[in-house]
mmCIF file of C-alpha atoms and ligand atoms in Angstrom:
data_model
loop_
_atom_site.group_PDB
_atom_site.id
_atom_site.type_symbol
_atom_site.label_atom_id
_atom_site.label_comp_id
_atom_site.label_asym_id
_atom_site.label_seq_id
_atom_site.Cartn_x
_atom_site.Cartn_y
_atom_site.Cartn_z
ATOM 1 C CA TYR A 1 -31.383 -4.201 27.263
ATOM 2 C CA ALA A 2 -28.378 -3.189 25.158
ATOM 3 C CA LEU A 3 -28.415 -6.518 23.412
ATOM 4 C CA TYR A 4 -32.113 -6.252 22.726
ATOM 5 C CA HIS A 5 -31.464 -2.971 20.958
ATOM 6 C CA ALA A 6 -28.396 -4.300 19.205
ATOM 7 C CA LYS A 7 -30.445 -7.212 17.887
ATOM 8 C CA LYS A 8 -33.364 -5.043 16.939
ATOM 9 C CA ARG A 9 -31.056 -2.709 15.032
ATOM 10 C CA HIS A 10 -29.431 -5.630 13.305
ATOM 11 C CA ARG A 11 -32.671 -6.665 11.651
ATOM 12 C CA GLY A 12 -32.715 -3.305 9.947
ATOM 13 C CA GLY A 13 -29.033 -3.293 8.999
ATOM 14 C CA ALA A 14 -25.701 -3.035 10.777
ATOM 15 C CA VAL A 15 -25.313 -3.537 14.498
ATOM 16 C CA LEU A 16 -24.049 -0.237 15.831
ATOM 17 C CA PHE A 17 -23.362 -1.165 19.478
ATOM 18 C CA ASN A 18 -23.674 2.505 20.255
ATOM 19 C CA THR A 19 -24.147 2.124 23.986
ATOM 20 C CA ASP A 20 -22.811 3.584 27.216
ATOM 21 C CA HIS A 21 -20.028 2.090 29.330
ATOM 22 C CA LYS A 22 -22.140 -0.243 31.482
ATOM 23 C CA ASP A 23 -23.978 -1.542 28.411
ATOM 24 C CA LYS A 24 -20.631 -2.075 26.689
ATOM 25 C CA ILE A 25 -19.426 -4.334 29.514
ATOM 26 C CA ASN A 26 -22.655 -6.350 29.448
ATOM 27 C CA LEU A 27 -22.506 -6.613 25.700
ATOM 28 C CA ASP A 28 -18.851 -7.717 25.761
ATOM 29 C CA ALA A 29 -19.827 -10.448 28.231
ATOM 30 C CA ARG A 30 -22.596 -11.542 25.868
ATOM 31 C CA ILE A 31 -20.227 -11.434 22.866
ATOM 32 C CA GLU A 32 -17.750 -13.536 24.832
ATOM 33 C CA SER A 33 -20.263 -16.227 25.699
ATOM 34 C CA VAL A 34 -21.609 -16.387 22.131
ATOM 35 C CA LEU A 35 -18.091 -16.391 20.659
ATOM 36 C CA LYS A 36 -16.991 -19.243 22.944
ATOM 37 C CA GLN A 37 -19.788 -21.425 21.555
ATOM 38 C CA ALA A 38 -19.532 -20.219 17.975
ATOM 39 C CA ASN A 39 -18.752 -22.471 15.043
ATOM 40 C CA LEU A 40 -15.623 -20.526 14.094
ATOM 41 C CA GLU A 41 -15.048 -22.459 10.891
ATOM 42 C CA ARG A 42 -18.495 -21.527 9.602
ATOM 43 C CA GLU A 43 -19.025 -18.071 11.125
ATOM 44 C CA LEU A 44 -15.617 -16.428 10.595
ATOM 45 C CA SER A 45 -14.621 -15.186 7.179
ATOM 46 C CA LEU A 46 -12.224 -12.699 5.643
ATOM 47 C CA VAL A 47 -12.432 -9.759 3.314
ATOM 48 C CA PHE A 48 -9.403 -8.581 1.381
ATOM 49 C CA GLN A 49 -8.329 -4.971 0.823
ATOM 50 C CA PRO A 50 -5.949 -4.184 -2.057
ATOM 51 C CA ILE A 51 -2.585 -2.584 -1.280
ATOM 52 C CA VAL A 52 -1.737 -0.377 -4.236
ATOM 53 C CA ASN A 53 1.524 0.774 -5.831
ATOM 54 C CA VAL A 54 1.525 4.600 -5.917
ATOM 55 C CA SER A 55 3.562 4.852 -9.105
ATOM 56 C CA ASP A 56 1.401 2.770 -11.482
ATOM 57 C CA HIS A 57 -1.715 1.966 -9.397
ATOM 58 C CA SER A 58 -1.112 -1.778 -9.726
ATOM 59 C CA ILE A 59 -2.018 -4.138 -6.891
ATOM 60 C CA LEU A 60 0.871 -5.315 -4.707
ATOM 61 C CA GLY A 61 -1.195 -7.579 -2.500
ATOM 62 C CA PHE A 62 -4.176 -7.698 -0.150
ATOM 63 C CA GLU A 63 -4.677 -7.334 3.593
ATOM 64 C CA ALA A 64 -7.001 -9.961 5.065
ATOM 65 C CA LEU A 65 -9.528 -8.512 7.519
ATOM 66 C CA ALA A 66 -11.675 -10.691 9.769
ATOM 67 C CA ARG A 67 -15.472 -10.724 9.668
ATOM 68 C CA TRP A 68 -17.773 -12.549 12.083
ATOM 69 C CA ALA A 69 -21.340 -13.293 11.058
ATOM 70 C CA SER A 70 -22.961 -14.607 14.221
ATOM 71 C CA PRO A 71 -26.383 -16.255 13.839
ATOM 72 C CA THR A 72 -27.306 -14.755 17.232
ATOM 73 C CA LEU A 73 -25.628 -11.337 17.191
ATOM 74 C CA GLY A 74 -25.383 -10.540 13.487
ATOM 75 C CA GLU A 75 -22.248 -8.943 12.031
ATOM 76 C CA VAL A 76 -19.783 -8.030 14.773
ATOM 77 C CA SER A 77 -16.783 -5.814 13.936
ATOM 78 C CA PRO A 78 -13.250 -7.187 14.512
ATOM 79 C CA ALA A 79 -12.467 -4.034 16.485
ATOM 80 C CA ARG A 80 -15.092 -5.387 18.884
ATOM 81 C CA PHE A 81 -14.657 -9.161 18.940
ATOM 82 C CA ILE A 82 -10.845 -9.463 18.658
ATOM 83 C CA PRO A 83 -10.249 -7.697 22.018
ATOM 84 C CA VAL A 84 -13.007 -9.862 23.569
ATOM 85 C CA ALA A 85 -11.323 -13.015 22.239
ATOM 86 C CA GLU A 86 -7.979 -11.831 23.631
ATOM 87 C CA ARG A 87 -9.408 -11.266 27.106
ATOM 88 C CA ALA A 88 -11.283 -14.575 26.995
ATOM 89 C CA GLY A 89 -8.078 -16.432 26.094
ATOM 90 C CA ILE A 90 -9.481 -17.862 22.847
ATOM 91 C CA ILE A 91 -7.662 -15.628 20.340
ATOM 92 C CA GLY A 92 -5.289 -18.477 19.404
ATOM 93 C CA GLU A 93 -8.181 -20.535 18.019
ATOM 94 C CA LEU A 94 -9.502 -17.555 16.051
ATOM 95 C CA THR A 95 -6.077 -16.705 14.642
ATOM 96 C CA LYS A 96 -5.480 -20.272 13.470
ATOM 97 C CA THR A 97 -8.872 -20.490 11.771
ATOM 98 C CA LEU A 98 -8.530 -17.078 10.114
ATOM 99 C CA LEU A 99 -4.937 -17.637 8.999
ATOM 100 C CA ARG A 100 -5.816 -21.003 7.449
ATOM 101 C CA LYS A 101 -8.683 -19.395 5.518
ATOM 102 C CA ALA A 102 -6.595 -16.394 4.424
ATOM 103 C CA LEU A 103 -3.765 -18.594 3.161
ATOM 104 C CA ALA A 104 -6.194 -20.862 1.315
ATOM 105 C CA ALA A 105 -7.683 -17.837 -0.445
ATOM 106 C CA ALA A 106 -4.283 -16.355 -1.327
ATOM 107 C CA THR A 107 -3.082 -19.638 -2.803
ATOM 108 C CA CYS A 108 -5.375 -18.912 -5.800
ATOM 109 C CA TRP A 109 -3.750 -15.534 -6.509
ATOM 110 C CA ASP A 110 -1.114 -14.618 -9.066
ATOM 111 C CA ALA A 111 2.331 -15.444 -7.634
ATOM 112 C CA HIS A 112 3.576 -11.834 -7.512
ATOM 113 C CA LEU A 113 0.899 -10.815 -4.990
ATOM 114 C CA ARG A 114 1.456 -10.651 -1.228
ATOM 115 C CA LEU A 115 -0.889 -11.477 1.647
ATOM 116 C CA ALA A 116 -0.947 -9.292 4.766
ATOM 117 C CA PHE A 117 -2.474 -10.845 7.898
ATOM 118 C CA ASN A 118 -3.076 -9.275 11.332
ATOM 119 C CA LEU A 119 -1.731 -11.038 14.407
ATOM 120 C CA SER A 120 -2.707 -10.271 17.965
ATOM 121 C CA ALA A 121 0.051 -9.598 20.518
ATOM 122 C CA HIS A 122 -1.276 -12.679 22.337
ATOM 123 C CA ASP A 123 -0.279 -14.780 19.324
ATOM 124 C CA LEU A 124 3.357 -13.930 20.070
ATOM 125 C CA ASN A 125 3.201 -14.172 23.853
ATOM 126 C CA SER A 126 4.647 -17.671 24.064
ATOM 127 C CA ASN A 127 6.715 -20.057 21.977
ATOM 128 C CA GLU A 128 3.701 -22.387 21.719
ATOM 129 C CA SER A 129 1.432 -19.741 20.198
ATOM 130 C CA ALA A 130 4.131 -18.607 17.758
ATOM 131 C CA LEU A 131 4.801 -22.229 16.777
ATOM 132 C CA ALA A 132 1.079 -22.720 16.169
ATOM 133 C CA ILE A 133 1.184 -19.893 13.604
ATOM 134 C CA LEU A 134 4.349 -21.266 12.070
ATOM 135 C CA SER A 135 2.755 -24.660 11.599
ATOM 136 C CA VAL A 136 -0.381 -23.228 9.945
ATOM 137 C CA VAL A 137 1.869 -21.379 7.473
ATOM 138 C CA GLU A 138 4.010 -24.434 6.772
ATOM 139 C CA ARG A 139 1.025 -26.730 6.261
ATOM 140 C CA SER A 140 -0.647 -24.284 3.849
ATOM 141 C CA GLY A 141 2.044 -24.610 1.202
ATOM 142 C CA PHE A 142 1.879 -20.824 0.666
ATOM 143 C CA ASP A 143 5.353 -19.296 0.221
ATOM 144 C CA PRO A 144 6.119 -17.586 3.585
ATOM 145 C CA LYS A 145 8.149 -14.976 1.658
ATOM 146 C CA ARG A 146 4.849 -13.693 0.219
ATOM 147 C CA LEU A 147 3.283 -13.326 3.674
ATOM 148 C CA ASP A 148 3.423 -10.146 5.788
ATOM 149 C CA LEU A 149 2.382 -10.648 9.399
ATOM 150 C CA GLU A 150 1.130 -7.427 10.964
ATOM 151 C CA ILE A 151 1.644 -6.635 14.619
ATOM 152 C CA THR A 152 0.743 -3.433 16.442
ATOM 153 C CA GLU A 153 2.703 -1.450 18.962
ATOM 154 C CA THR A 154 0.386 -2.801 21.685
ATOM 155 C CA ALA A 155 2.626 -5.880 21.476
ATOM 156 C CA PHE A 156 5.338 -3.748 23.092
ATOM 157 C CA ALA A 157 3.293 -3.591 26.275
ATOM 158 C CA HIS A 158 3.709 -7.374 26.607
ATOM 159 C CA ASP A 159 6.883 -9.336 27.436
ATOM 160 C CA PHE A 160 9.148 -7.705 24.877
ATOM 161 C CA ALA A 161 11.862 -10.379 25.000
ATOM 162 C CA GLN A 162 9.273 -13.084 24.221
ATOM 163 C CA ILE A 163 7.625 -11.010 21.479
ATOM 164 C CA THR A 164 11.044 -10.466 19.871
ATOM 165 C CA HIS A 165 11.840 -14.172 20.105
ATOM 166 C CA SER A 166 8.503 -15.136 18.485
ATOM 167 C CA VAL A 167 8.926 -12.559 15.730
ATOM 168 C CA GLU A 168 12.433 -13.856 15.037
ATOM 169 C CA MET A 169 11.071 -17.399 14.607
ATOM 170 C CA LEU A 170 8.563 -16.188 12.021
ATOM 171 C CA ARG A 171 11.218 -14.098 10.256
ATOM 172 C CA ARG A 172 13.471 -17.147 10.011
ATOM 173 C CA LEU A 173 10.655 -18.964 8.231
ATOM 174 C CA GLY A 174 10.741 -16.128 5.689
ATOM 175 C CA CYS A 175 7.645 -14.135 6.660
ATOM 176 C CA GLY A 176 7.711 -10.340 6.525
ATOM 177 C CA ILE A 177 6.831 -8.502 9.733
ATOM 178 C CA SER A 178 4.915 -5.215 9.508
ATOM 179 C CA LEU A 179 4.358 -2.753 12.315
ATOM 180 C CA ASP A 180 0.679 -1.781 11.966
ATOM 181 C CA ASP A 181 -0.940 1.496 13.094
ATOM 182 C CA PHE A 182 2.572 2.915 13.315
ATOM 183 C CA GLY A 183 2.826 6.186 15.204
ATOM 184 C CA THR A 184 -0.117 5.624 17.548
ATOM 185 C CA GLY A 185 1.393 3.386 20.209
ATOM 186 C CA TYR A 186 4.259 2.486 22.457
ATOM 187 C CA SER A 187 7.242 2.550 20.100
ATOM 188 C CA SER A 188 10.616 3.583 21.309
ATOM 189 C CA LEU A 189 13.394 3.817 18.749
ATOM 190 C CA THR A 190 15.328 1.176 20.694
ATOM 191 C CA ARG A 191 12.482 -1.300 20.331
ATOM 192 C CA LEU A 192 11.938 -0.504 16.663
ATOM 193 C CA HIS A 193 15.562 -1.414 16.039
ATOM 194 C CA ALA A 194 15.444 -4.533 18.238
ATOM 195 C CA LEU A 195 12.610 -6.155 16.255
ATOM 196 C CA PRO A 196 13.388 -7.677 12.840
ATOM 197 C CA LEU A 197 10.723 -5.583 11.079
ATOM 198 C CA THR A 198 10.369 -5.440 7.312
ATOM 199 C CA LYS A 199 7.608 -2.860 6.956
ATOM 200 C CA PHE A 200 5.790 0.020 8.616
ATOM 201 C CA LYS A 201 2.111 0.769 8.126
ATOM 202 C CA ILE A 202 1.380 4.418 8.869
ATOM 203 C CA ASP A 203 -1.898 4.784 10.753
ATOM 204 C CA ARG A 204 -4.794 6.391 8.940
ATOM 205 C CA SER A 205 -5.303 8.963 11.706
ATOM 206 C CA PHE A 206 -2.272 10.828 10.274
ATOM 207 C CA VAL A 207 -3.495 10.534 6.697
ATOM 208 C CA ALA A 208 -6.920 12.154 7.054
ATOM 209 C CA ASN A 209 -6.643 15.580 5.363
ATOM 210 C CA LEU A 210 -2.863 15.667 5.711
ATOM 211 C CA HIS A 211 -2.726 18.185 2.869
ATOM 212 C CA THR A 212 -4.527 20.744 5.079
ATOM 213 C CA LYS A 213 -3.153 19.664 8.476
ATOM 214 C CA PRO A 214 0.473 20.707 9.000
ATOM 215 C CA ALA A 215 0.895 18.494 12.080
ATOM 216 C CA SER A 216 -0.288 15.344 10.257
ATOM 217 C CA TYR A 217 1.784 16.259 7.212
ATOM 218 C CA LYS A 218 4.940 16.596 9.313
ATOM 219 C CA ILE A 219 4.273 13.328 11.151
ATOM 220 C CA VAL A 220 3.819 11.367 7.921
ATOM 221 C CA LYS A 221 6.918 13.033 6.492
ATOM 222 C CA SER A 222 9.050 11.988 9.475
ATOM 223 C CA LEU A 223 7.623 8.462 9.600
ATOM 224 C CA LEU A 224 8.463 8.046 5.893
ATOM 225 C CA ALA A 225 11.976 9.377 6.527
ATOM 226 C CA LEU A 226 12.411 6.963 9.449
ATOM 227 C CA SER A 227 11.293 3.980 7.379
ATOM 228 C CA ALA A 228 13.670 4.972 4.562
ATOM 229 C CA ASP A 229 16.541 5.364 7.067
ATOM 230 C CA MET A 230 15.824 1.902 8.449
ATOM 231 C CA GLY A 231 15.607 0.452 4.950
ATOM 232 C CA LEU A 232 11.974 -0.575 5.474
ATOM 233 C CA ASP A 233 9.009 -0.456 3.132
ATOM 234 C CA CYS A 234 6.081 1.652 4.197
ATOM 235 C CA VAL A 235 2.360 1.264 3.501
ATOM 236 C CA ILE A 236 0.145 4.280 4.126
ATOM 237 C CA GLU A 237 -3.304 3.314 5.408
ATOM 238 C CA GLY A 238 -6.702 4.925 5.071
ATOM 239 C CA VAL A 239 -6.184 6.995 1.907
ATOM 240 C CA GLU A 240 -9.662 8.269 1.031
ATOM 241 C CA THR A 241 -9.165 11.225 -1.324
ATOM 242 C CA LYS A 242 -7.123 12.211 -4.367
ATOM 243 C CA GLU A 243 -5.777 15.205 -2.425
ATOM 244 C CA GLU A 244 -4.372 12.887 0.232
ATOM 245 C CA LEU A 245 -2.860 10.630 -2.424
ATOM 246 C CA GLN A 246 -1.276 13.583 -4.193
ATOM 247 C CA ALA A 247 0.299 14.837 -0.970
ATOM 248 C CA LEU A 248 1.570 11.342 -0.104
ATOM 249 C CA LYS A 249 3.051 10.910 -3.547
ATOM 250 C CA ALA A 250 4.882 14.237 -3.210
ATOM 251 C CA LEU A 251 6.265 13.029 0.128
ATOM 252 C CA GLY A 252 7.666 9.915 -1.546
ATOM 253 C CA GLY A 253 5.077 7.374 -0.337
ATOM 254 C CA THR A 254 5.200 4.191 -2.424
ATOM 255 C CA SER A 255 2.301 1.955 -1.290
ATOM 256 C CA VAL A 256 -1.147 2.873 -0.097
ATOM 257 C CA GLN A 257 -4.340 1.247 1.081
ATOM 258 C CA GLY A 258 -7.735 2.870 1.484
ATOM 259 C CA TYR A 259 -11.237 3.543 0.251
ATOM 260 C CA LEU A 260 -9.925 5.792 -2.587
ATOM 261 C CA PHE A 261 -8.798 2.647 -4.401
ATOM 262 C CA SER A 262 -10.956 -0.016 -2.810
ATOM 263 C CA PRO A 263 -12.765 -1.083 0.351
ATOM 264 C CA PRO A 264 -12.052 -4.587 1.653
ATOM 265 C CA LEU A 265 -13.552 -7.055 -0.867
ATOM 266 C CA PRO A 266 -15.206 -10.461 -0.547
ATOM 267 C CA GLU A 267 -12.908 -13.372 -1.344
ATOM 268 C CA ASP A 268 -14.260 -13.984 -4.862
ATOM 269 C CA GLU A 269 -13.883 -10.340 -5.903
ATOM 270 C CA ALA A 270 -10.307 -10.273 -4.609
ATOM 271 C CA ARG A 271 -9.608 -13.511 -6.484
ATOM 272 C CA TYR A 272 -10.948 -11.974 -9.709
ATOM 273 C CA LEU A 273 -8.612 -8.942 -9.376
ATOM 274 C CA ALA A 274 -5.728 -11.133 -8.252
ATOM 275 C CA ALA A 275 -5.955 -13.235 -11.392
ATOM 276 C CA GLN A 276 -5.482 -10.241 -13.710
ATOM 277 C CA HIS A 277 -1.766 -9.674 -13.804
ATOM 278 C CA THR A 278 -2.190 -6.277 -15.410
ATOM 279 C CA HIS A 279 -5.009 -4.841 -13.318
ATOM 280 C CA ARG A 280 -4.555 -1.089 -12.708
ATOM 281 C CA TYR A 281 -6.758 1.409 -10.894
ATOM 282 C CA SER A 282 -6.311 3.705 -13.873
ATOM 283 C CA GLN A 283 -9.565 5.635 -13.361
ATOM 284 C CA ILE A 284 -7.960 7.361 -10.368
ATOM 285 C CA ALA A 285 -5.818 9.974 -12.068
ATOM 286 C CA VAL A 286 -3.649 12.187 -9.880
HETATM 287 P P1 C2E B 301 -6.080 -2.599 10.760
HETATM 288 O O1 C2E B 301 -5.272 -3.837 10.658
HETATM 289 O O2 C2E B 301 -5.339 -1.318 10.961
HETATM 290 O O3 C2E B 301 -6.979 -2.582 9.456
HETATM 291 C C1 C2E B 301 -7.379 -1.422 8.793
HETATM 292 C C2 C2E B 301 -8.808 -1.045 9.122
HETATM 293 O O4 C2E B 301 -9.111 0.172 8.471
HETATM 294 C C3 C2E B 301 -9.834 -2.053 8.626
HETATM 295 O O5 C2E B 301 -10.955 -2.028 9.514
HETATM 296 C C4 C2E B 301 -10.234 -1.457 7.278
HETATM 297 O O6 C2E B 301 -11.507 -1.899 6.816
HETATM 298 C C5 C2E B 301 -10.228 0.003 7.603
HETATM 299 N N1 C2E B 301 -9.990 0.858 6.434
HETATM 300 C C6 C2E B 301 -9.321 0.557 5.302
HETATM 301 N N2 C2E B 301 -9.260 1.607 4.464
HETATM 302 C C7 C2E B 301 -9.922 2.619 5.072
HETATM 303 C C8 C2E B 301 -10.201 3.990 4.710
HETATM 304 O O7 C2E B 301 -9.826 4.484 3.643
HETATM 305 N N3 C2E B 301 -10.886 4.732 5.623
HETATM 306 C C9 C2E B 301 -11.317 4.219 6.811
HETATM 307 N N4 C2E B 301 -11.990 5.020 7.633
HETATM 308 N N5 C2E B 301 -11.059 2.936 7.191
HETATM 309 C C10 C2E B 301 -10.366 2.149 6.333
HETATM 310 P P2 C2E B 301 -11.613 -3.372 10.060
HETATM 311 O O8 C2E B 301 -11.714 -4.389 8.970
HETATM 312 O O9 C2E B 301 -12.857 -2.993 10.790
HETATM 313 O O10 C2E B 301 -10.545 -3.911 11.102
HETATM 314 C C11 C2E B 301 -10.279 -3.196 12.270
HETATM 315 C C12 C2E B 301 -9.080 -3.749 13.017
HETATM 316 O O11 C2E B 301 -9.365 -5.046 13.536
HETATM 317 C C13 C2E B 301 -7.845 -3.943 12.134
HETATM 318 O O12 C2E B 301 -7.153 -2.717 11.974
HETATM 319 C C14 C2E B 301 -7.060 -4.942 12.959
HETATM 320 O O13 C2E B 301 -6.350 -4.298 13.991
HETATM 321 C C15 C2E B 301 -8.179 -5.786 13.581
HETATM 322 N N6 C2E B 301 -8.325 -7.021 12.793
HETATM 323 C C16 C2E B 301 -8.994 -7.220 11.633
HETATM 324 N N7 C2E B 301 -8.885 -8.498 11.212
HETATM 325 C C17 C2E B 301 -8.106 -9.123 12.137
HETATM 326 C C18 C2E B 301 -7.598 -10.468 12.263
HETATM 327 O O14 C2E B 301 -7.822 -11.358 11.432
HETATM 328 N N8 C2E B 301 -6.829 -10.737 13.376
HETATM 329 C C19 C2E B 301 -6.526 -9.758 14.305
HETATM 330 N N9 C2E B 301 -5.773 -10.094 15.372
HETATM 331 N N10 C2E B 301 -6.966 -8.496 14.208
HETATM 332 C C20 C2E B 301 -7.746 -8.182 13.128
HETATM 333 MG MG1 MG B 302 -3.613 -4.373 9.697
HETATM 334 MG MG1 MG B 303 -3.682 -0.297 10.713
HETATM 335 MG MG1 MG B 304 -6.120 -0.720 13.454
#
């Protein structure tokens, strides 16, 4: 029933999957069975969202974000299908396919630009899965020093010793390691110091209207101070308005990502921007 509606809605546009709990479970089961039989190479793609330098509005790099166009289900959001793939034990296959495609796309970019790529905690849960990532990076020929692998604090709920070991392997290869959605999860200061992180990404929930929300403002301020203390870079996610950007700039934020500058872009549009060494978002004056 839920699927029927999801499909029907899809013909008219986006699939909303706006269903109750029981429908959600049924739909997840359906997504799982379709995903298991999907042609990942053909159906998975990536869009790329610019990460922008606050001081001159130049592009520092792009974050790759997964998209799944299923012939049966239509467009399914990564927030929906990534957790399904994790539970179904097939996330490793998805990660490898997506990482290969992201690296291939980024190989065409100007050499000063970085690629950010999201890993699942499951990708770091064993030496084998971490080695699989390592080998995709090595075979791509892309300089690992230009790659930032993003993990979320949900990884801390897994075997922390193994996660740390996997992250260390990827660091040794030269990859940067970013803590995504920072501030929303399971971080303890001990664990933040134990992981060889290179970057924080402050979650967009703290950025929305921070100029009028004292609590959000104070949280962003302390997260920026913490990253500076630890000697880490910090990307602020989900910047949608000039007012937010202004407030972030005053707080000393240096890199931002969000709809104010650009939504995630198809590969060819990202490639076009990435080829222009001097591209600036100069129309956004602050
Ligand atoms: P994320 O890594 O935190 O990515 C940021 C999400 O925020 C993206 O949603 C992006 O489109 C959205 N976003 C960017 N700027 C704005 C803004 O200004 N306002 C608002 N409201 N949203 C903004 P998306 O693409 O739907 O991805 C959702 C999540 O799915 C990602 O969150 C990430 O956790 C996961 N994901 C996406 N691609 C992959 C992937 O290839 N592998 C894995 N493991 N997870 C992925
Ligand atoms: Mg991310
Ligand atoms: Mg995030
Ligand atoms: Mg997220």
